[in-house]
Amino acid sequence: MDDKTPILELKNVVSAYGRIQALKGISLKVYDGEIVSIIGANGAGKSTTLMTICNIVKAVSGDILYKGKRINGVGSDVLPAMGLCQVPEGRRIFPRLTVLENLDMGAFFRTDATGVKEDVERVFDLFPKLRERSRQLGGTLSGGEQQMLAMARALMSRPKVLLLDEPSMGLAPLLVKQIFDIVKEINSQGVTVVLVEQNANLALQAARRGYVLETGNVVMEDDAAKLLANPDIRKAYLGE
Amino acid sequence: MTIRESKKKWLACGVGLLWFLILLWPMLGITPDGLEFGNTLKVFGYVAVAALIIMLFYQVQQAGRLEAAERPLKAVGGAIQAAYEKTPTWMVLAVVFALAVIYPLLTGRYAHDVAIQVLVYVCLGLGLNIVIGLAGLLDLGYIAFYGVGAYTYALMSLHFGLSFWLCLPVSAFFAAIAGCIIGYPTLRMRGDYLAIVTLGFGEIVRIILNNWMALTNGPNGILSIPRPEIFGYSFRSLSSMYYVILGIAIVTIISVYRLNYSRIGRAWEAIREDETAAELMGVNTFLLKLLAYAMGATFAGFAGAFFAARMKFVGPESFTFLESAMVLAMVILGGMGSIPGVILGVLALVALPEVFRELELYRMLVFGGVMTLMMLVRPAGIWPAKRVGRRSEEAE
Amino acid sequence: MKRLLVLAVALAALGLFLAGCGEEKKADQVLKLGTMSPLTGPYAADGNDIRQGAEIAAEVFMEAGGIPGYSNIEVIPQDTACDPKQAVAAANKLINEKVTGVVGAYCSSSTIPASETLAEENIIMLTPASTNPKVTERGLPYMFRTCGRDDHQAPAAVKFMKDVEGVKTIFIVDDKTTYSQGLAEGVAMAAKEAGIEVLEHDHVNQGDKDYSAVLTKVKAANPDLFYISLQNSATGALMVIQARRMGVTAILMGQDAVYHPKLIEIAKGDAEGMFCTFGAIDKDAPSYKEFLTKYKAKSGNEPGAYSAYSFDSATAYLMAVKAAGTTDPVKVRDELLKLDFTGASKHIKYQENGDSGSNYTVYKIQDGTFTPYWNSLTGEKY
Amino acid sequence: MDFEFFIQQLINGITLGGVYALIALGYTMVYGIIQLINFAHGEFFAAGGYMGVILISYLASQGLHPYACLAIALVLAMGYCALLAMAVEQLAYKPLRNASRLAALLSALGMSIFLQNGLMLTQGVYDKAYPTEITSGGFHWGLISVSYMQIFIVALTASLLVGLNVLVFKTRIGRAMRATAQDKVMSALVGINSNRIIAVTFAIGAGLAAAAGIMVGLYYGSVSYTMGFVPGIKAFAAAVLGGIGNITGAMIGGLIIGMVEIFAAGYISGEYKDVFAFIILIGVLYFKPTGIMGENVDDTRV
């Protein structure tokens, strides 16, 4: 795979909830090793984009390419083994499984027991809080800890591409910063990250490139720095 | 449909048939005398041929080969639809009403009997529809109110000699009280917990009817219940009883229709959709849920009193759980919350077994299969209510 | 669109329905005999026996020359599921089919409302199995009964307990059906009159399989005789197995509903020595042997408890029609009352109220078969 | 004497409760994972009972030792019912996974009627006798008697329950089942094929029901095609009483319902025993609306 082929690409993807079209033809490219941010207002279709990639929402038309291969219609449960992993909106940790079991679920498809054990240690190093709470039920964790657990769980599958949906939602500013630091840290270990955020400022600061979604369409795409500098963007999404 | 999809469908059909064979053979083929295949293969052959024909037909239809045949049908359908939409509602209703009135003149005894059953179930279905379709409370013991109504009339008329017309409201009243008694402790529960508790109450009522010898004469039931009379005219014939229940059913339909579009009806729907939100908006959920039980039970009481008069006999066998499940099936199959839907559901579930009577032993087998099939084809019911919010994934 | 289609389909179906119902079928030269019995549900086994009995009777009758003026005898079976509502529907269906006589039903609670419906059209009904006294005590002119009556069976059973077995105490269990409870009460009453102490009269429910609680009571009460009044032979077998396993040593006694080869097949050795009251069927009589061979040949299985009664009910009706030369109910009734013949089950002579008399006999299960043991009419052992 | 009477009833109660518990487990597992009251579950129980007698008779005619017959029949019948349950799930429930829950409920009811009548048509209307000689006999101490079959039922029930607990709490598939029950979308996102897990759940539940069916057949001596209905309802009540979706709860619920029934019949009155069972159920739910072991159910799930 050369540098020119994106690791993940959407071509004119349309998807719908029943009769209501949520995505009206999204095209975007994600290259290996970068952080891409998708920003936009409520209901712009950001989360739907991620859900469509993972085939939770079915794509009506268009192509979703991963490593150059079309993955439309590939079962959601097959993707993690291919290296495509999502941390969905609202974290969705398993509330009545312990932290350790939650992590185990992240490595569900893996059969190398020793490797999984090593990875548990690795994510515990990344999120030391979780080590203290490893025997606790997931539902008893605080919001920030749940976010960490959700990310740690995703890392357990050794993803190539990590789709992160609103990691900052509902967290205190200090925690948000911590989460973003970890995202950068994960990225530096070679994981491509697609970041969906309402907090456009932080998201664009962390990312190399960015897409702006509006009512199911991509209205702008550019380098993150340029988007940050764009006065329209600043006005619409950064509250200036 | 692409060739690949079609291939997939055929494969699924084949796997299904294979699976069926695996499940069928041990039941038919293993005997103490040894293993046997003839019988199984015979039954399997019939099923396989039927399945393949259906598949073939489906494929041809999907491929659009049948369009030529479908076109005139569609045109006729379209014409009917246009005509229907142009006709004012009152005219449609008038035609239906007229048909209902002259029905006994056109048909024989057996048809009267089936029609009476249909109308009894219409009352029951619409009553249950209030509880489950409007207020969203899953009730698996609904038939108990029917039983209370029936026994009330039976006992009142035999012990106090009260007339049917006087007993009708009394039966409804007693059924409503039973509704409140059952409703009260269950109001805190939701969903499936409610279902099992109502089921339990239904069973309790049936067991009491079966065992309280002094009051209900236990399993022997109550015999020689008088038929209704008015100004010296006794409703002895089946067709005259048909008119009695037709009247009750019309009253029920009108009242449920009025309730449906009243403030109370809207409040019930609010409770069904989101109880917490409804409560926050100032809806007295406690009282309204109780009212839903009472109203639902009232119509069951009417139907019960009529049932007792029509059969001239009541016994506890008529009020089993299966009967509750049947009424529930009618409501869901027809389309929860919609009056024409419930009526269609009743027609389907009462008429079907009667139509299938010719199949004798296969009757209930086919009935069960058709019930599942209908749910698979139309999960929202035959005629879903307009106001029930359509789930996005069900949209066509 | 789809909705309209549904409406159209529904209307079409309704139209078809109307047309089908309105159509008057031409009266051809076929004699139509209906049967009503539970073909589905928990009593389907007995219901099947009744249906087969009548069907075979019709076949046998045809082979023996049939009825002059009729080309065939058609038996139309209907399912009652032992549910009054379905029984009435079945009766109406049979009326629509223009039957002139009905053999059925099984459960007394079905027979009673169905007979009221049939009476409205003056159709003759002969029940092979409903033993409740009320069946023939409502003054219906066309109601006949080929089997015995509960109020004859109970005294016969009690007489046997007292005179033959010298029983002092009994424990009674029934399963709360019109039939089983009525009989159990009759036994309790007759026992008291005869000076037998009824230790307890307990009940179980239909559909139960586990009788351990009540059997523990039986064991604790330790009666001389344990009287089992259940609606169904299979539940009777369950009761017998569990009683013996629990260590109940009392004499076991059942009634006509548990009298069925299935009882022995299921309970096996545990049923040995149990007594049952049943209408005397003289299995050595030529009429029964003839029935047995024909029944086996045509149905491929052993006759059940009510097969012979059903066979006789149908035969009696067909004989009466043949004698009357018409299906006119008044004439057929007269002929039925004149009948005096020995059927497969017993000697049949209908009385004015429709009963044909009871001749309960006590059978003992010995070596895996029901053996006649004591005759209630003569008071003597076989 | 009174004490012996009590002990005997206690033994009766444990046996009956064990049977209910095994059936209730299937209800509760299926409910836990797809929130469906599987009305057809009682029919799996009946089918298991029939398959047991068919296999035992056949194997016995081949000259196998009775215990070997029993063991093989038990395993094969459980497998058969597992296949049956998976077929039913695939056909009647899977297409309705996203439809309203009442639609699935009705589909289940239809399947229940279908299967019951299918059993009747293939196996006949007469009860089928079980070869009870295999397990006859027992201990007697004065008034108390315990049959070998009762010991067998309790032992088998207990071991199946322990096995199930190990499966659900200690194995990968068990974790996947719990994860799927808690969040179907998320479990798909971590790579769990929820359809497969649901099928496995149905299979396990039906297998347990089949085991219960064979034990009931052996204990009571016969099976009939209507046998699934009443225990089905009781087991459903037991599952709810224990807190539906909770495995331990189903066990406790089954035991309670069995005990209440036996003691009501033994000390109060036989005909009203079901009334007491249901009153206990309603009473418990009135004070603890989520059942004995149940957790608070999210409102939106209802």
mmCIF file with all atom_site columns, N, CA and C in Angstrom, chain C residues 259-296:
data_model
loop_
_atom_site.group_PDB
_atom_site.id
_atom_site.type_symbol
_atom_site.label_atom_id
_atom_site.label_alt_id
_atom_site.label_comp_id
_atom_site.label_asym_id
_atom_site.label_entity_id
_atom_site.label_seq_id
_atom_site.pdbx_PDB_ins_code
_atom_site.Cartn_x
_atom_site.Cartn_y
_atom_site.Cartn_z
_atom_site.occupancy
_atom_site.B_iso_or_equiv
_atom_site.pdbx_formal_charge
_atom_site.auth_seq_id
_atom_site.auth_comp_id
_atom_site.auth_asym_id
_atom_site.auth_atom_id
_atom_site.pdbx_PDB_model_num
ATOM 1   N N  . TYR C 1 259 ? -60.717 -46.143 32.717 1.00 0.00 ? 259 TYR C N  1
ATOM 2   C CA . TYR C 1 259 ? -60.748 -47.492 32.144 1.00 0.00 ? 259 TYR C CA 1
ATOM 3   C C  . TYR C 1 259 ? -60.323 -47.405 30.687 1.00 0.00 ? 259 TYR C C  1
ATOM 4   N N  . HIS C 1 260 ? -59.090 -47.711 30.411 1.00 0.00 ? 260 HIS C N  1
ATOM 5   C CA . HIS C 1 260 ? -58.563 -47.578 29.043 1.00 0.00 ? 260 HIS C CA 1
ATOM 6   C C  . HIS C 1 260 ? -57.270 -48.395 28.988 1.00 0.00 ? 260 HIS C C  1
ATOM 7   N N  . PRO C 1 261 ? -57.010 -49.070 27.880 1.00 0.00 ? 261 PRO C N  1
ATOM 8   C CA . PRO C 1 261 ? -55.763 -49.843 27.791 1.00 0.00 ? 261 PRO C CA 1
ATOM 9   C C  . PRO C 1 261 ? -54.526 -48.999 28.102 1.00 0.00 ? 261 PRO C C  1
ATOM 10  N N  . LYS C 1 262 ? -54.627 -47.687 27.823 1.00 0.00 ? 262 LYS C N  1
ATOM 11  C CA . LYS C 1 262 ? -53.474 -46.810 28.065 1.00 0.00 ? 262 LYS C CA 1
ATOM 12  C C  . LYS C 1 262 ? -53.068 -46.777 29.536 1.00 0.00 ? 262 LYS C C  1
ATOM 13  N N  . LEU C 1 263 ? -54.077 -46.922 30.403 1.00 0.00 ? 263 LEU C N  1
ATOM 14  C CA . LEU C 1 263 ? -53.783 -46.891 31.841 1.00 0.00 ? 263 LEU C CA 1
ATOM 15  C C  . LEU C 1 263 ? -52.778 -47.979 32.170 1.00 0.00 ? 263 LEU C C  1
ATOM 16  N N  . ILE C 1 264 ? -53.018 -49.163 31.640 1.00 0.00 ? 264 ILE C N  1
ATOM 17  C CA . ILE C 1 264 ? -52.131 -50.286 31.948 1.00 0.00 ? 264 ILE C CA 1
ATOM 18  C C  . ILE C 1 264 ? -50.800 -50.121 31.219 1.00 0.00 ? 264 ILE C C  1
ATOM 19  N N  . GLU C 1 265 ? -50.886 -49.621 29.992 1.00 0.00 ? 265 GLU C N  1
ATOM 20  C CA . GLU C 1 265 ? -49.656 -49.452 29.220 1.00 0.00 ? 265 GLU C CA 1
ATOM 21  C C  . GLU C 1 265 ? -48.695 -48.491 29.917 1.00 0.00 ? 265 GLU C C  1
ATOM 22  N N  . ILE C 1 266 ? -49.241 -47.431 30.492 1.00 0.00 ? 266 ILE C N  1
ATOM 23  C CA . ILE C 1 266 ? -48.368 -46.440 31.132 1.00 0.00 ? 266 ILE C CA 1
ATOM 24  C C  . ILE C 1 266 ? -47.986 -46.881 32.537 1.00 0.00 ? 266 ILE C C  1
ATOM 25  N N  . ALA C 1 267 ? -48.988 -47.307 33.307 1.00 0.00 ? 267 ALA C N  1
ATOM 26  C CA . ALA C 1 267 ? -48.698 -47.597 34.713 1.00 0.00 ? 267 ALA C CA 1
ATOM 27  C C  . ALA C 1 267 ? -48.038 -48.966 34.888 1.00 0.00 ? 267 ALA C C  1
ATOM 28  N N  . LYS C 1 268 ? -48.185 -49.837 33.887 1.00 0.00 ? 268 LYS C N  1
ATOM 29  C CA . LYS C 1 268 ? -47.562 -51.166 33.902 1.00 0.00 ? 268 LYS C CA 1
ATOM 30  C C  . LYS C 1 268 ? -47.848 -51.899 35.208 1.00 0.00 ? 268 LYS C C  1
ATOM 31  N N  . GLY C 1 269 ? -46.812 -52.415 35.826 1.00 0.00 ? 269 GLY C N  1
ATOM 32  C CA . GLY C 1 269 ? -46.986 -53.229 37.029 1.00 0.00 ? 269 GLY C CA 1
ATOM 33  C C  . GLY C 1 269 ? -47.686 -52.511 38.159 1.00 0.00 ? 269 GLY C C  1
ATOM 34  N N  . ASP C 1 270 ? -47.539 -51.190 38.216 1.00 0.00 ? 270 ASP C N  1
ATOM 35  C CA . ASP C 1 270 ? -48.147 -50.448 39.316 1.00 0.00 ? 270 ASP C CA 1
ATOM 36  C C  . ASP C 1 270 ? -49.666 -50.527 39.289 1.00 0.00 ? 270 ASP C C  1
ATOM 37  N N  . ALA C 1 271 ? -50.229 -50.801 38.109 1.00 0.00 ? 271 ALA C N  1
ATOM 38  C CA . ALA C 1 271 ? -51.688 -50.828 38.007 1.00 0.00 ? 271 ALA C CA 1
ATOM 39  C C  . ALA C 1 271 ? -52.262 -52.175 38.420 1.00 0.00 ? 271 ALA C C  1
ATOM 40  N N  . GLU C 1 272 ? -51.410 -53.173 38.583 1.00 0.00 ? 272 GLU C N  1
ATOM 41  C CA . GLU C 1 272 ? -51.904 -54.514 38.937 1.00 0.00 ? 272 GLU C CA 1
ATOM 42  C C  . GLU C 1 272 ? -52.745 -54.457 40.209 1.00 0.00 ? 272 GLU C C  1
ATOM 43  N N  . GLY C 1 273 ? -53.896 -55.114 40.160 1.00 0.00 ? 273 GLY C N  1
ATOM 44  C CA . GLY C 1 273 ? -54.743 -55.177 41.344 1.00 0.00 ? 273 GLY C CA 1
ATOM 45  C C  . GLY C 1 273 ? -55.683 -54.008 41.500 1.00 0.00 ? 273 GLY C C  1
ATOM 46  N N  . MET C 1 274 ? -55.581 -53.021 40.603 1.00 0.00 ? 274 MET C N  1
ATOM 47  C CA . MET C 1 274 ? -56.471 -51.871 40.701 1.00 0.00 ? 274 MET C CA 1
ATOM 48  C C  . MET C 1 274 ? -57.862 -52.258 40.191 1.00 0.00 ? 274 MET C C  1
ATOM 49  N N  . PHE C 1 275 ? -58.894 -51.647 40.801 1.00 0.00 ? 275 PHE C N  1
ATOM 50  C CA . PHE C 1 275 ? -60.260 -51.896 40.338 1.00 0.00 ? 275 PHE C CA 1
ATOM 51  C C  . PHE C 1 275 ? -60.771 -50.697 39.547 1.00 0.00 ? 275 PHE C C  1
ATOM 52  N N  . CYS C 1 276 ? -61.621 -50.966 38.565 1.00 0.00 ? 276 CYS C N  1
ATOM 53  C CA . CYS C 1 276 ? -62.279 -49.889 37.834 1.00 0.00 ? 276 CYS C CA 1
ATOM 54  C C  . CYS C 1 276 ? -63.729 -50.262 37.629 1.00 0.00 ? 276 CYS C C  1
ATOM 55  N N  . THR C 1 277 ? -64.617 -49.274 37.728 1.00 0.00 ? 277 THR C N  1
ATOM 56  C CA . THR C 1 277 ? -65.991 -49.541 37.336 1.00 0.00 ? 277 THR C CA 1
ATOM 57  C C  . THR C 1 277 ? -66.145 -49.122 35.890 1.00 0.00 ? 277 THR C C  1
ATOM 58  N N  . PHE C 1 278 ? -66.820 -49.948 35.129 1.00 0.00 ? 278 PHE C N  1
ATOM 59  C CA . PHE C 1 278 ? -67.098 -49.605 33.745 1.00 0.00 ? 278 PHE C CA 1
ATOM 60  C C  . PHE C 1 278 ? -68.337 -50.370 33.328 1.00 0.00 ? 278 PHE C C  1
ATOM 61  N N  . GLY C 1 279 ? -69.065 -49.807 32.376 1.00 0.00 ? 279 GLY C N  1
ATOM 62  C CA . GLY C 1 279 ? -70.229 -50.521 31.873 1.00 0.00 ? 279 GLY C CA 1
ATOM 63  C C  . GLY C 1 279 ? -69.796 -51.898 31.417 1.00 0.00 ? 279 GLY C C  1
ATOM 64  N N  . ALA C 1 280 ? -70.559 -52.910 31.804 1.00 0.00 ? 280 ALA C N  1
ATOM 65  C CA . ALA C 1 280 ? -70.124 -54.268 31.496 1.00 0.00 ? 280 ALA C CA 1
ATOM 66  C C  . ALA C 1 280 ? -70.035 -54.457 30.002 1.00 0.00 ? 280 ALA C C  1
ATOM 67  N N  . ILE C 1 281 ? -68.867 -54.762 29.536 1.00 0.00 ? 281 ILE C N  1
ATOM 68  C CA . ILE C 1 281 ? -68.736 -55.165 28.148 1.00 0.00 ? 281 ILE C CA 1
ATOM 69  C C  . ILE C 1 281 ? -68.337 -56.619 28.194 1.00 0.00 ? 281 ILE C C  1
ATOM 70  N N  . ASP C 1 282 ? -69.211 -57.446 27.683 1.00 0.00 ? 282 ASP C N  1
ATOM 71  C CA . ASP C 1 282 ? -68.920 -58.868 27.719 1.00 0.00 ? 282 ASP C CA 1
ATOM 72  C C  . ASP C 1 282 ? -67.995 -59.191 26.564 1.00 0.00 ? 282 ASP C C  1
ATOM 73  N N  . LYS C 1 283 ? -66.725 -59.319 26.872 1.00 0.00 ? 283 LYS C N  1
ATOM 74  C CA . LYS C 1 283 ? -65.755 -59.473 25.804 1.00 0.00 ? 283 LYS C CA 1
ATOM 75  C C  . LYS C 1 283 ? -65.826 -60.850 25.154 1.00 0.00 ? 283 LYS C C  1
ATOM 76  N N  . ASP C 1 284 ? -66.580 -61.736 25.767 1.00 0.00 ? 284 ASP C N  1
ATOM 77  C CA . ASP C 1 284 ? -66.716 -63.061 25.153 1.00 0.00 ? 284 ASP C CA 1
ATOM 78  C C  . ASP C 1 284 ? -67.945 -63.129 24.259 1.00 0.00 ? 284 ASP C C  1
ATOM 79  N N  . ALA C 1 285 ? -68.802 -62.114 24.379 1.00 0.00 ? 285 ALA C N  1
ATOM 80  C CA . ALA C 1 285 ? -70.022 -62.139 23.577 1.00 0.00 ? 285 ALA C CA 1
ATOM 81  C C  . ALA C 1 285 ? -69.675 -62.056 22.098 1.00 0.00 ? 285 ALA C C  1
ATOM 82  N N  . PRO C 1 286 ? -70.431 -62.748 21.269 1.00 0.00 ? 286 PRO C N  1
ATOM 83  C CA . PRO C 1 286 ? -70.135 -62.709 19.837 1.00 0.00 ? 286 PRO C CA 1
ATOM 84  C C  . PRO C 1 286 ? -70.219 -61.298 19.265 1.00 0.00 ? 286 PRO C C  1
ATOM 85  N N  . SER C 1 287 ? -71.160 -60.503 19.777 1.00 0.00 ? 287 SER C N  1
ATOM 86  C CA . SER C 1 287 ? -71.309 -59.151 19.233 1.00 0.00 ? 287 SER C CA 1
ATOM 87  C C  . SER C 1 287 ? -70.038 -58.328 19.484 1.00 0.00 ? 287 SER C C  1
ATOM 88  N N  . TYR C 1 288 ? -69.415 -58.516 20.659 1.00 0.00 ? 288 TYR C N  1
ATOM 89  C CA . TYR C 1 288 ? -68.200 -57.765 20.943 1.00 0.00 ? 288 TYR C CA 1
ATOM 90  C C  . TYR C 1 288 ? -67.038 -58.276 20.096 1.00 0.00 ? 288 TYR C C  1
ATOM 91  N N  . LYS C 1 289 ? -66.958 -59.595 19.958 1.00 0.00 ? 289 LYS C N  1
ATOM 92  C CA . LYS C 1 289 ? -65.839 -60.159 19.197 1.00 0.00 ? 289 LYS C CA 1
ATOM 93  C C  . LYS C 1 289 ? -65.889 -59.700 17.749 1.00 0.00 ? 289 LYS C C  1
ATOM 94  N N  . GLU C 1 290 ? -67.117 -59.656 17.221 1.00 0.00 ? 290 GLU C N  1
ATOM 95  C CA . GLU C 1 290 ? -67.289 -59.200 15.856 1.00 0.00 ? 290 GLU C CA 1
ATOM 96  C C  . GLU C 1 290 ? -66.820 -57.743 15.738 1.00 0.00 ? 290 GLU C C  1
ATOM 97  N N  . PHE C 1 291 ? -67.258 -56.943 16.714 1.00 0.00 ? 291 PHE C N  1
ATOM 98  C CA . PHE C 1 291 ? -66.848 -55.534 16.740 1.00 0.00 ? 291 PHE C CA 1
ATOM 99  C C  . PHE C 1 291 ? -65.332 -55.425 16.817 1.00 0.00 ? 291 PHE C C  1
ATOM 100 N N  . LEU C 1 292 ? -64.742 -56.236 17.691 1.00 0.00 ? 292 LEU C N  1
ATOM 101 C CA . LEU C 1 292 ? -63.303 -56.144 17.921 1.00 0.00 ? 292 LEU C CA 1
ATOM 102 C C  . LEU C 1 292 ? -62.531 -56.435 16.632 1.00 0.00 ? 292 LEU C C  1
ATOM 103 N N  . THR C 1 293 ? -62.901 -57.497 15.943 1.00 0.00 ? 293 THR C N  1
ATOM 104 C CA . THR C 1 293 ? -62.137 -57.829 14.729 1.00 0.00 ? 293 THR C CA 1
ATOM 105 C C  . THR C 1 293 ? -62.310 -56.737 13.680 1.00 0.00 ? 293 THR C C  1
ATOM 106 N N  . LYS C 1 294 ? -63.542 -56.255 13.534 1.00 0.00 ? 294 LYS C N  1
ATOM 107 C CA . LYS C 1 294 ? -63.765 -55.227 12.513 1.00 0.00 ? 294 LYS C CA 1
ATOM 108 C C  . LYS C 1 294 ? -63.056 -53.934 12.877 1.00 0.00 ? 294 LYS C C  1
ATOM 109 N N  . TYR C 1 295 ? -63.108 -53.599 14.141 1.00 0.00 ? 295 TYR C N  1
ATOM 110 C CA . TYR C 1 295 ? -62.492 -52.345 14.584 1.00 0.00 ? 295 TYR C CA 1
ATOM 111 C C  . TYR C 1 295 ? -60.999 -52.390 14.344 1.00 0.00 ? 295 TYR C C  1
ATOM 112 N N  . LYS C 1 296 ? -60.407 -53.509 14.744 1.00 0.00 ? 296 LYS C N  1
ATOM 113 C CA . LYS C 1 296 ? -58.949 -53.646 14.570 1.00 0.00 ? 296 LYS C CA 1
ATOM 114 C C  . LYS C 1 296 ? -58.581 -53.605 13.101 1.00 0.00 ? 296 LYS C C  1
#
